[in-house]
XYZ file of C-alpha atoms in Angstrom:
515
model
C 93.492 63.914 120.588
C 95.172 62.619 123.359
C 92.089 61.153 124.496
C 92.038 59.244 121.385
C 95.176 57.558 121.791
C 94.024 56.047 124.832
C 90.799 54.749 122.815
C 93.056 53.287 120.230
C 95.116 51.704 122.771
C 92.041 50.327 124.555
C 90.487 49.536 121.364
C 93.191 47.189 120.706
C 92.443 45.406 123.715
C 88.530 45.256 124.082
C 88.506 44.126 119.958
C 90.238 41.278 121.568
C 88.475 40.280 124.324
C 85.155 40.698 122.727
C 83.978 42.502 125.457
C 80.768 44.316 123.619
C 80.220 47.205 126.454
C 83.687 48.173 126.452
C 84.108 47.895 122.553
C 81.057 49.960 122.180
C 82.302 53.003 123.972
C 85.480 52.963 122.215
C 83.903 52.975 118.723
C 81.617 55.692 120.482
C 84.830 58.212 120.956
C 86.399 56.484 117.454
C 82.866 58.426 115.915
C 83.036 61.564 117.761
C 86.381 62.026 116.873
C 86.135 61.718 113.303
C 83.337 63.990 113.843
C 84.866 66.473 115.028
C 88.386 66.378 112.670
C 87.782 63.440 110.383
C 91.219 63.303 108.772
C 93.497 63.882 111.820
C 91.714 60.920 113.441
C 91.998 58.707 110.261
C 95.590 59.671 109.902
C 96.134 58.268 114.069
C 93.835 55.274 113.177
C 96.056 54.368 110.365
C 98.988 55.281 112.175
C 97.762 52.713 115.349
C 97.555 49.646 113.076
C 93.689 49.272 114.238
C 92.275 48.673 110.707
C 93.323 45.048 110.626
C 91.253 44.420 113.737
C 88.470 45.793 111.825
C 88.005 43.016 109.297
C 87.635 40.401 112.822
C 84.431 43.174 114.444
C 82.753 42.946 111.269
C 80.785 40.016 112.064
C 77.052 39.562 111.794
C 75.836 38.571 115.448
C 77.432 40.951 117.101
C 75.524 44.332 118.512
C 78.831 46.712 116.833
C 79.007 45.654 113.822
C 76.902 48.440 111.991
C 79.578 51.230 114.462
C 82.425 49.410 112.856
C 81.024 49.607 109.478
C 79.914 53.126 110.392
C 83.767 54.533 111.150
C 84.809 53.075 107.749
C 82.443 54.730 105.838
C 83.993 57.617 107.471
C 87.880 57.075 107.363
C 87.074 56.002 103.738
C 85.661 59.698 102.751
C 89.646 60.223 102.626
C 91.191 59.118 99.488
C 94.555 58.336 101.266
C 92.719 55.990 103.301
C 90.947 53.563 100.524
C 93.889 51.626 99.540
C 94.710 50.918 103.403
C 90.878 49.075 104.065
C 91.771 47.509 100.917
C 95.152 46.088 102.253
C 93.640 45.565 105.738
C 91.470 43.058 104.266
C 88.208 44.794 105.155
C 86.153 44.303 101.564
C 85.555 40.325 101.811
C 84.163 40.561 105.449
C 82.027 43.795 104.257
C 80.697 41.927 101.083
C 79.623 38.980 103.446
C 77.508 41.855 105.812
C 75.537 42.636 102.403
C 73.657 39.534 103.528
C 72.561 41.098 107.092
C 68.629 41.331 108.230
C 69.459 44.102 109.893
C 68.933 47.134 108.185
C 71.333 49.704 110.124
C 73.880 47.185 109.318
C 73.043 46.985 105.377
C 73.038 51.070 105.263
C 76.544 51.095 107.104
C 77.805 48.629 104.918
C 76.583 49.951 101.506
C 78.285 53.247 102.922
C 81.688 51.632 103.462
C 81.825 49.975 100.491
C 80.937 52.661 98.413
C 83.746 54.890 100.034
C 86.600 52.227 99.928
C 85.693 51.644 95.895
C 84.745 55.709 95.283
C 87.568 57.123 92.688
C 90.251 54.151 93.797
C 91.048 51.912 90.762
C 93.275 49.299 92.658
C 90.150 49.174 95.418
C 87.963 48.201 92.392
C 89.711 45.225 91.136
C 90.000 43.867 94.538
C 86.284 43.979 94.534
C 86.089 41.930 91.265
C 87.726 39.008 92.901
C 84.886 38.928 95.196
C 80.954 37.775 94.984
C 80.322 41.331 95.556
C 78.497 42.023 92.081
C 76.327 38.666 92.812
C 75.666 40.006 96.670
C 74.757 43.275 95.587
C 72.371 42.223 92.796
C 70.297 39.932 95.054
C 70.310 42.748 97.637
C 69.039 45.139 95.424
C 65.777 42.769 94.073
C 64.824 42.164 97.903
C 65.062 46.148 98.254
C 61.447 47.533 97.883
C 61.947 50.828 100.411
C 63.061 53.583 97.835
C 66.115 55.273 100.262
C 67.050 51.062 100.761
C 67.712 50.839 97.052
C 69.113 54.504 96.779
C 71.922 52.989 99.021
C 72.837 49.513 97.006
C 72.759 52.325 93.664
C 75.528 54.354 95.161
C 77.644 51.146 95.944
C 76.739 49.865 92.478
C 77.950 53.073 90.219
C 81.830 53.421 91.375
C 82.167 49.594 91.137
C 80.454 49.214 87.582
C 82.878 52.009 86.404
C 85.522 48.571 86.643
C 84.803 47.028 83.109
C 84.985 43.153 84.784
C 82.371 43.703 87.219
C 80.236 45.384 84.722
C 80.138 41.933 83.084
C 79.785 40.339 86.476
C 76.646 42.650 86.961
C 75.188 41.794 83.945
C 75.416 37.924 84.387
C 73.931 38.889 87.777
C 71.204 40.214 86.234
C 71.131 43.953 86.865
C 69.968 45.151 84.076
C 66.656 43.480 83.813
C 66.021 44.835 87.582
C 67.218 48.398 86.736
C 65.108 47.964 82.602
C 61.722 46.927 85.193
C 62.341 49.956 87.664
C 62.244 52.204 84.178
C 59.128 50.859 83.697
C 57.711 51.097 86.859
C 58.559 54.741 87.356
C 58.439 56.358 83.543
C 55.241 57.510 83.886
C 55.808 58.858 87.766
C 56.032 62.827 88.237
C 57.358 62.218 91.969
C 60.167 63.495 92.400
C 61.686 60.169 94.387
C 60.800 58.536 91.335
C 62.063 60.600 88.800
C 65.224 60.427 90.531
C 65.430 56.633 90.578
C 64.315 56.346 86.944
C 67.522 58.863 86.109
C 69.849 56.945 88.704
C 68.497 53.435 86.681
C 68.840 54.464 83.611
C 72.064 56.326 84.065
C 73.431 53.101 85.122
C 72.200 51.091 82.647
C 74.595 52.917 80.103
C 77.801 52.819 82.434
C 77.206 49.043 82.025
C 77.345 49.433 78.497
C 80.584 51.124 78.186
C 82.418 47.959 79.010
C 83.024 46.300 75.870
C 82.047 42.511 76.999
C 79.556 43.206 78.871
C 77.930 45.903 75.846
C 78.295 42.971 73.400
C 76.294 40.261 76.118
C 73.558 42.406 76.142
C 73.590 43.305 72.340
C 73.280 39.544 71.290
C 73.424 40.616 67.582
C 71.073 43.061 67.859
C 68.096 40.551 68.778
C 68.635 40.699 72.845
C 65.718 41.927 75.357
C 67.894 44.833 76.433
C 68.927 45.946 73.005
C 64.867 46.147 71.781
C 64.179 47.814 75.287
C 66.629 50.726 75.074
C 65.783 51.302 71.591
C 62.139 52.009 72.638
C 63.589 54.758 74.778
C 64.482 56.730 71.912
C 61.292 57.569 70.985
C 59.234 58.319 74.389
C 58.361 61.706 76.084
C 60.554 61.473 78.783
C 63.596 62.978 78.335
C 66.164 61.226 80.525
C 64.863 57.871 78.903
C 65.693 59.852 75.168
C 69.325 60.379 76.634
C 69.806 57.220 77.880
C 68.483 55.428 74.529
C 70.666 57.932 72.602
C 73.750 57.512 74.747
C 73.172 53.548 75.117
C 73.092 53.351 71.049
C 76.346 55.242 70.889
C 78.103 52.969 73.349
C 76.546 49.581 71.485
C 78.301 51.592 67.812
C 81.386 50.763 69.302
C 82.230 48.164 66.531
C 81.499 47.768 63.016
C 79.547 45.061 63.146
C 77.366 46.538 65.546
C 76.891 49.768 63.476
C 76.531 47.904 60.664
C 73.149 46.304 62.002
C 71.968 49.017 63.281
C 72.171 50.950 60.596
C 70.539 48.431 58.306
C 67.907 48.034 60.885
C 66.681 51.839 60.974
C 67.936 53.035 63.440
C 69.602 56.125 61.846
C 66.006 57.172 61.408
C 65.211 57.180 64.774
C 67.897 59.252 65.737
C 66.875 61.427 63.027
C 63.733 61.913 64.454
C 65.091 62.406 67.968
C 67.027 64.957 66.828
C 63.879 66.970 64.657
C 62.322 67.164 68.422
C 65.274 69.114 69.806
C 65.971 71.387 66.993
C 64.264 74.699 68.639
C 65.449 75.201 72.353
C 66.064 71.729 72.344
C 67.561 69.836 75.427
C 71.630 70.197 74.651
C 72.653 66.611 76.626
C 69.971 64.726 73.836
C 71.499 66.722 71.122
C 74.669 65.744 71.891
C 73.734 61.910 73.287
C 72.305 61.645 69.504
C 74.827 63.076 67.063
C 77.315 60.710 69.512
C 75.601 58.080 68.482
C 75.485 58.987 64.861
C 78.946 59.927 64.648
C 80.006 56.125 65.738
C 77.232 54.747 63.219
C 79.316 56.856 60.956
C 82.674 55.408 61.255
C 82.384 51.400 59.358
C 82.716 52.470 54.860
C 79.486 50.765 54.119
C 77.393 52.554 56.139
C 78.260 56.258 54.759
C 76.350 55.956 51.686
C 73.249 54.283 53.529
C 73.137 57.002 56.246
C 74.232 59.871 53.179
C 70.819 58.973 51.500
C 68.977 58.825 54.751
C 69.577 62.615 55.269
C 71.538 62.393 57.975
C 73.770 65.702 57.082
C 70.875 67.540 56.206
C 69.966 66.356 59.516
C 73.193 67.525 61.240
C 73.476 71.034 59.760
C 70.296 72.255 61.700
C 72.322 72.237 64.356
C 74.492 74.720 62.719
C 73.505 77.853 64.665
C 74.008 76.162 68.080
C 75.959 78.174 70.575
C 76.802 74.911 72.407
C 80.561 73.353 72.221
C 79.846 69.704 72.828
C 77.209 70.228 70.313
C 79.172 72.148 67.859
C 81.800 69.303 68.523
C 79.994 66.345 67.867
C 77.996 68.193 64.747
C 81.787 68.594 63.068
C 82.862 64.445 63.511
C 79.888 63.578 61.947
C 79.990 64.819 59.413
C 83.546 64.645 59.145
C 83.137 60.983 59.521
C 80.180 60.869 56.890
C 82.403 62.917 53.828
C 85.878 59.939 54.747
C 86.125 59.077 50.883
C 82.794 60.596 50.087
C 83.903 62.786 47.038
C 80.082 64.206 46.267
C 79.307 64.494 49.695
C 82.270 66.477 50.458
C 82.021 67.880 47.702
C 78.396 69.468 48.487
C 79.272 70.311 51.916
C 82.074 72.650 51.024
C 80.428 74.425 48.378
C 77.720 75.386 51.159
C 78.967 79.289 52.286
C 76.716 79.090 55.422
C 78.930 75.855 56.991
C 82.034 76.829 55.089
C 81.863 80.517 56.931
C 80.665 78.810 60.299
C 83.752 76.661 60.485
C 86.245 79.392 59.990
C 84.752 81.460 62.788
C 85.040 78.158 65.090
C 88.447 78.025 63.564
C 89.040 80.924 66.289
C 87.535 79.557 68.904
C 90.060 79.383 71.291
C 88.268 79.058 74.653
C 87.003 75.288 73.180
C 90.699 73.932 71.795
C 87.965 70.480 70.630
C 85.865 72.522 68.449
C 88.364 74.511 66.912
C 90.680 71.243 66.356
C 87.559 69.943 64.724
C 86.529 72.920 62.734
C 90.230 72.634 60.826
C 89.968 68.667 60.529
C 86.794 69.024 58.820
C 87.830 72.381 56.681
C 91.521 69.859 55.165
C 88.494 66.941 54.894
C 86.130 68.967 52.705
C 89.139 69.734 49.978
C 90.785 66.378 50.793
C 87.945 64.692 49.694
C 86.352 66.381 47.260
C 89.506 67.593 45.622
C 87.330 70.169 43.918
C 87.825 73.384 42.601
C 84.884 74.985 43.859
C 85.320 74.000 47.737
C 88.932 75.134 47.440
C 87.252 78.621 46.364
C 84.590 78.661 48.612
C 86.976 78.227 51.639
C 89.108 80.789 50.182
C 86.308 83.713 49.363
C 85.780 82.261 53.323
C 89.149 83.385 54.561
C 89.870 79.593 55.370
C 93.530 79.287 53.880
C 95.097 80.686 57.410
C 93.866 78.697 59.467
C 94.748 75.499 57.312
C 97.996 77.152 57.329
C 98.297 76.935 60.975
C 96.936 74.001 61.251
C 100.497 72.826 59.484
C 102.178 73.703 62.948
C 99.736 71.691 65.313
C 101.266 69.646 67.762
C 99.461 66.699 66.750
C 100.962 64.920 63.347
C 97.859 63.857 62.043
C 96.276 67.138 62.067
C 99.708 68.802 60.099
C 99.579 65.828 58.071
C 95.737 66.438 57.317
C 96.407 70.326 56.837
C 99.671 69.832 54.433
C 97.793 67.396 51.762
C 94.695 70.236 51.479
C 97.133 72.857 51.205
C 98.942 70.759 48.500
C 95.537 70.189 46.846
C 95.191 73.803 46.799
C 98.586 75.187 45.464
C 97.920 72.153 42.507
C 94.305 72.828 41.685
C 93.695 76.511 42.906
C 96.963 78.241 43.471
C 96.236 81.866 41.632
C 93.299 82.117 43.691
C 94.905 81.129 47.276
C 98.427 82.854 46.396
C 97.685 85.951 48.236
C 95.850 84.331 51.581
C 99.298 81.554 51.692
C 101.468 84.618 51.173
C 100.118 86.228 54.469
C 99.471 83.481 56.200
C 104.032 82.888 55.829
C 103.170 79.837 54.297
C 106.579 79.145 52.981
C 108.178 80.507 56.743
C 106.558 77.715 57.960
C 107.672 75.208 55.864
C 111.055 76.023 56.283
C 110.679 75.645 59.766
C 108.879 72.416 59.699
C 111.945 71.193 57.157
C 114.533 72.309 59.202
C 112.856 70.944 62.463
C 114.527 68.168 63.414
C 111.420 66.608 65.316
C 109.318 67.135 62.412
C 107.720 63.347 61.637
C 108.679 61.595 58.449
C 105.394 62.063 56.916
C 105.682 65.923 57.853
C 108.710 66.412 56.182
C 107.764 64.651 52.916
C 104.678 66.077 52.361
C 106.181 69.835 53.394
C 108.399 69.208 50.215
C 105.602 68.428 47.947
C 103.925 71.217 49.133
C 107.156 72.974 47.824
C 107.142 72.136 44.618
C 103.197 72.888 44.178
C 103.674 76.462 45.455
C 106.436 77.020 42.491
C 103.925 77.902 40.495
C 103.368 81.188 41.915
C 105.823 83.837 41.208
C 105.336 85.838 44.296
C 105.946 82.317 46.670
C 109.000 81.082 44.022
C 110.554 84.254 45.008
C 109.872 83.437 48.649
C 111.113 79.816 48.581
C 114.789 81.259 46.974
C 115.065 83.928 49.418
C 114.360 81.047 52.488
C 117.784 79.159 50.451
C 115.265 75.999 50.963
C 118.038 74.313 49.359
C 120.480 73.793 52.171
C 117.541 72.429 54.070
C 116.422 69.774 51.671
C 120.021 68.429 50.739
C 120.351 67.699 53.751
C 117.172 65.107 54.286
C 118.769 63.213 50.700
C 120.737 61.138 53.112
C 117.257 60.877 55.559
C 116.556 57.349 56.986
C 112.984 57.181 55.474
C 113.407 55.994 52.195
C 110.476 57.847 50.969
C 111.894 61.432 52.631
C 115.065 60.661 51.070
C 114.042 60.215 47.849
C 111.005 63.445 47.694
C 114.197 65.115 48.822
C 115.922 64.390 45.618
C 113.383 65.320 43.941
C 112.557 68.807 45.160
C 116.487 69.885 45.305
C 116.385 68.944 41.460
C 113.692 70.695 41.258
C 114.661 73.623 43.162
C 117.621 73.800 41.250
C 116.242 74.137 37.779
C 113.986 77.041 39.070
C 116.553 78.873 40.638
């Protein structure tokens, strides 16, 4: 090391005098050493102030330019050393190098850059003030040499993760080089090419999740791209079914864009994506296409449409999966498909075999998504139905406890969602839950939730309708007096939220009069 701080030292003075031999064996030791302990020597480089110099060697004549590039490909494999190339001004003179004949040079460079931008967001947007998008894109069409292009792909993938130079990408016109390279190597069983059709087509979707450039290349559902991808769905191969699937999902970002879609068929084509991966299917496709359908799911109008098209019937094959991001997705779509859907929901919760499914992923604590899901959709099925015969069919289940503690999520929305299907319940089935919201310490909890300062508006208020449902049952009316509920909700009269203060009024008057 101490030998280093002499190459520093005469680093600083050869990068001035431009004295190539000299300069050479410096970066020679500067290599070895990172070598040898790569951050220890970043930390002195950084330390010895030699990084702005770096941005002055980076020029294209001279015989150490691809060493210079070389050692910050290296210092850059440290993440604590990304934003320093950035402020040392190294990207512009790096971006210009992308034009370099020579190809040691070009590999060096690609290296560098994809180092400085790898996992660093402020790195990235100094890259979108640049031409680098532009630069890279021409590089890549004169690239013809498969490890060449392999190189400009992993410079390309950090920066397109930055949403404007996805769009700059696009209007450089990536995506009808990477859309040509899917057709060129589709049909290839080598394993080079197989690789570069995944790294393609992988990248084709990142460029979609940006939400300008996803609507450029969706030009209301008439572009080049759009048609192309959608002819993925269907084909043999299945990274291209993934990609298709996963690209659909990420143009169903808005509802005019599902809206089209759907009206266009391509609900059916998912459909029959999905039929080809029912038995030991391939788990990313299942989930890439109920993704996808779940977002086609979302816009009113298109429930009914994709309702009639089968789609649940669809989903619910998938009911025996063992997989979580399967079982995940399966429960928002159809949770989004039943949203005001009274028959629908009302169907689906009269069906034991999902009914009994969801309360065992209810328990499944290892995946905190699934079982969050499994609850949502349990409160949707009575929400939306309001029907008798769900409310019993989740009961004869042993649903009602886990709705119950659903009611003490930390997320409002999901106690919100739990306390209006438990009021449902106590007003349309309460003799036949009674027992299951006795043990479950129903009432406990909604004491607790009352009495809980923190407890959101909407908590509070729909905790005291809940209240005067459950006074219907003898066995929970005893409960209630024996919790004195009154001091509780006497106290929320004089609430700020006109709506608590008043439902407050109303349940002490109504407490009252039972007691």
């Amino acid at each position: 090391m101490d030998n280093l701080s002499d190459t520093l030292k005469k680093l600083k003075i050869t990068a001035v005098d431009r004295t190539d031999d000299s300069l050479e064996g410096c970066l020679d030791c500067l290599l070895q050493a990172l070598a040898q302990n790569n951050m220890e020597t970043s930390e002195k480089i950084q330390g010895s102030g030699i990084l702005q110099l770096f941005a002055s060697l980076l020029v294209p004549q001279s015989s150490c330019t691809a060493k210079v590039a070389n050692i910050i490909a290296e210092i850059a494999k440290n993440e604590f050393m990304r934003i320093p190339c950035v402020d040392a001004g190294l990207i512009s003179p790096l971006v210009q190098l992308l034009n370099s004949k020579d190809q040691e040079v070009l590999l060096q460079t690609g290296r560098a850059l994809g180092n400085i931008c790898y996992d660093s967001q402020s790195s990235k947007e100094q890259f979108a003030s640049t031409n680098i998008a532009e630069e890279l894109v021409k590089l890549f069409k004169k690239q013809i040499d498969h490890d060449k292009r392999e190189m400009v792909f992993e410079v390309l993938a950090p920066l397109a993760e930055n949403d404007a130079i996805k769009l700059q990408l696009v209007e450089a016109g990536l995506v009808e080089c990477l859309l040509e390279i899917v057709q060129q190597k589709v049909d290839s069983d080598k394993e080079e090419d197989i690789a570069e059709l995944k790294t393609a087509s992988d990248l084709m979707v990142l460029l979609l999740l940006g939400d300008e450039s996803m609507q450029k290349l969706f030009e209301g559902g008439k572009g080049n791209v759009f048609q192309r991808v959608l002819s993925w769905i269907p084909s043999n191969n299945h990274q291209l079914q993934l990609a298709g699937a996963l690209a659909i999902a990420n143009f169903a970002r808005n509802d005019g864009n599902c809206i089209h879609m759907v009206d266009n068929g391509i609900v059916e084509k998912l459909m029959d994506l999905l039929d080809r991966h029912v038995e030991d299917g391939n788990v990313t496709v299942q989930h890439a296409a109920l993704s996808a359908l779940r977002n086609l799911a979302i816009p009113v109008i298109n429930k009914a449409k994709m309702l009639s098209a089968g789609v649940t019937e669809a989903v619910l094959k998938f009911l025996k999966s063992e997989m979580p991001p399967v079982q995940f997705k399966l429960l928002g779509t159809l949770r989004m498909l039943i949203d005001a859907q009274a028959e629908a929901a009302e169907q689906l919760g009269k069906n034991v075999k999902l009914v009994e499914r969801l309360v065992e992923w209810c328990e499944a604590k290892d995946h905190a998504g699934v079982m969050g899901e499994s609850n949502r959709l349990l409160s949707a099925l009575i929400r939306h139905s309001k029907s008798k015969d769900v409310i019993k069919t989740i009961v004869q289940s042993g649903g009602i406890k886990h709705l119950v503690t659903m009611a003490t999520s930390e997320h409002v929305i999901m106690q919100n969602e739990a306390l209006v299907a438990l009021a449902l319940i106590a007003a349309l089935e309460l003799g036949t839950a009674e027992k299951d919201l006795e043990s479950a310490k129903l009432v406990q909890i909604l004491h607790t939730l009352l009495a809980d300062e923190r407890s959101a508006p909407e908590i509070k208020y729909n905790s005291m309708v809940l209240i005067c449902a459950l006074m219907g049952s003898e066995s929970l009316h005893k409960e209630v007096q024996d919790l004195a509920f009154l001091d509780v909700v006497s106290k929320l009269r004089s609430h700020e939220n006109k709506s608590v203060a008043q439902q407050a009024s109303l349940t002490e008057q109504r407490l009252a009069v039972e007691s």
